């Protein structure tokens, strides 16, 4: 059983910075892990000067990148009454800036945030959400439907890395049989297809298992007719790693 796990090669499609902790944990579980950064994070300059003259009822941080590209730079000047963090990783970073009074939804996703806010009277409340340029507007639309005044500010974008930036990563997996590919967002999947030059995704993934961090990523992958084999109950990388371990631990029973 242990040997079976140790012979399993996992490919993480995340930035090097994001992947390092995940690599360590997956290797601790016994897997062979490779990284292919199919995205890079590109900061977006904030032009809305009115941001810092408003008093917000809620500041909603939807990812660690929201902290890195907005909160870390502006936490001393942006004014808010309540802080909401989408999950544990985001909350941990907030603590580094001395913020301990925040709310985390029970489900660490946009759906969890909507469940949380569905119990609150949002009429005429001001909500600030810094996030990704390609964020799903579902959360913003939901909050507006509850009567809130929502300002969404794109503070970063997910871009396709240049070829020379990932040349070494591609060489590392050149002669490796990949057993599992981990996608952490729709962009990581879409860019993977471009980087590997996959014209027939269904055929390419015929013998490769796919692990997705959440429903949005899973739904995007399944649009190609591809089965997502592994998805965690909690939408974070540690939970996903644990699910991969459970999947392979019971694999001999499935064969």
Tab-separated table of N, CA and C in Angstrom, residues 16-17 20 27 33 43 48 51 54 65 78 107 109 113 124 128 143 152 162 170 213 225 227:
chain	number	residue	atom	x	y	z
A	16	UNK	N	4.803	28.770	-7.868
A	16	UNK	CA	5.818	28.161	-6.998
A	16	UNK	C	5.588	28.569	-5.540
A	17	UNK	N	5.267	29.837	-5.344
A	17	UNK	CA	5.064	30.372	-3.994
A	17	UNK	C	3.881	29.688	-3.310
A	20	UNK	N	4.591	25.569	-2.495
A	20	UNK	CA	5.651	25.016	-1.665
A	20	UNK	C	5.126	24.262	-0.438
A	27	UNK	N	4.425	15.349	-0.004
A	27	UNK	CA	5.610	14.495	0.112
A	27	UNK	C	5.633	13.785	1.466
A	33	UNK	N	6.008	14.625	-5.949
A	33	UNK	CA	5.291	15.845	-6.322
A	33	UNK	C	6.122	16.719	-7.258
A	43	UNK	N	-0.280	41.898	-10.229
A	43	UNK	CA	-0.966	42.943	-9.455
A	43	UNK	C	-1.626	43.982	-10.363
A	48	UNK	N	-8.971	53.881	-7.604
A	48	UNK	CA	-10.114	54.497	-6.906
A	48	UNK	C	-9.655	55.173	-5.612
A	51	UNK	N	-11.759	55.103	-2.243
A	51	UNK	CA	-11.729	53.939	-1.352
A	51	UNK	C	-11.434	54.322	0.086
A	54	UNK	N	-14.250	56.363	2.443
A	54	UNK	CA	-15.495	55.696	2.815
A	54	UNK	C	-15.322	54.892	4.106
A	65	UNK	N	-4.337	36.166	-1.841
A	65	UNK	CA	-3.889	37.188	-2.800
A	65	UNK	C	-4.584	38.527	-2.579
A	78	UNK	N	-7.685	51.932	5.031
A	78	UNK	CA	-9.065	51.573	4.686
A	78	UNK	C	-9.855	51.398	5.986
A	107	UNK	N	-18.386	27.064	5.338
A	107	UNK	CA	-17.897	26.523	4.073
A	107	UNK	C	-16.983	27.574	3.455
A	109	UNK	N	-15.849	29.113	0.808
A	109	UNK	CA	-16.057	29.372	-0.617
A	109	UNK	C	-17.029	30.538	-0.754
A	113	UNK	N	-19.790	32.158	1.877
A	113	UNK	CA	-19.976	33.581	2.168
A	113	UNK	C	-21.428	33.993	1.971
A	124	UNK	N	-28.712	48.710	2.732
A	124	UNK	CA	-27.919	49.944	2.799
A	124	UNK	C	-26.543	49.771	3.448
A	128	UNK	N	-16.968	46.234	0.850
A	128	UNK	CA	-15.809	46.333	-0.037
A	128	UNK	C	-15.213	44.939	-0.235
A	143	UNK	N	-25.071	39.834	-2.873
A	143	UNK	CA	-25.045	40.872	-1.842
A	143	UNK	C	-25.880	42.083	-2.267
A	152	UNK	N	-16.688	46.190	-5.688
A	152	UNK	CA	-15.693	45.162	-5.980
A	152	UNK	C	-14.514	45.818	-6.691
A	162	UNK	N	5.233	33.279	-18.978
A	162	UNK	CA	6.034	33.220	-20.200
A	162	UNK	C	6.736	31.865	-20.268
A	170	UNK	N	8.840	22.346	-16.941
A	170	UNK	CA	8.441	21.453	-18.035
A	170	UNK	C	9.480	20.359	-18.242
A	213	UNK	N	-9.893	21.751	-6.470
A	213	UNK	CA	-10.028	22.284	-5.115
A	213	UNK	C	-11.462	22.659	-4.741
A	225	UNK	N	-16.148	17.653	-20.648
A	225	UNK	CA	-16.553	16.252	-20.647
A	225	UNK	C	-15.618	15.359	-19.849
A	227	UNK	N	-13.988	13.815	-16.366
A	227	UNK	CA	-14.388	13.473	-15.001
A	227	UNK	C	-13.382	14.030	-13.993
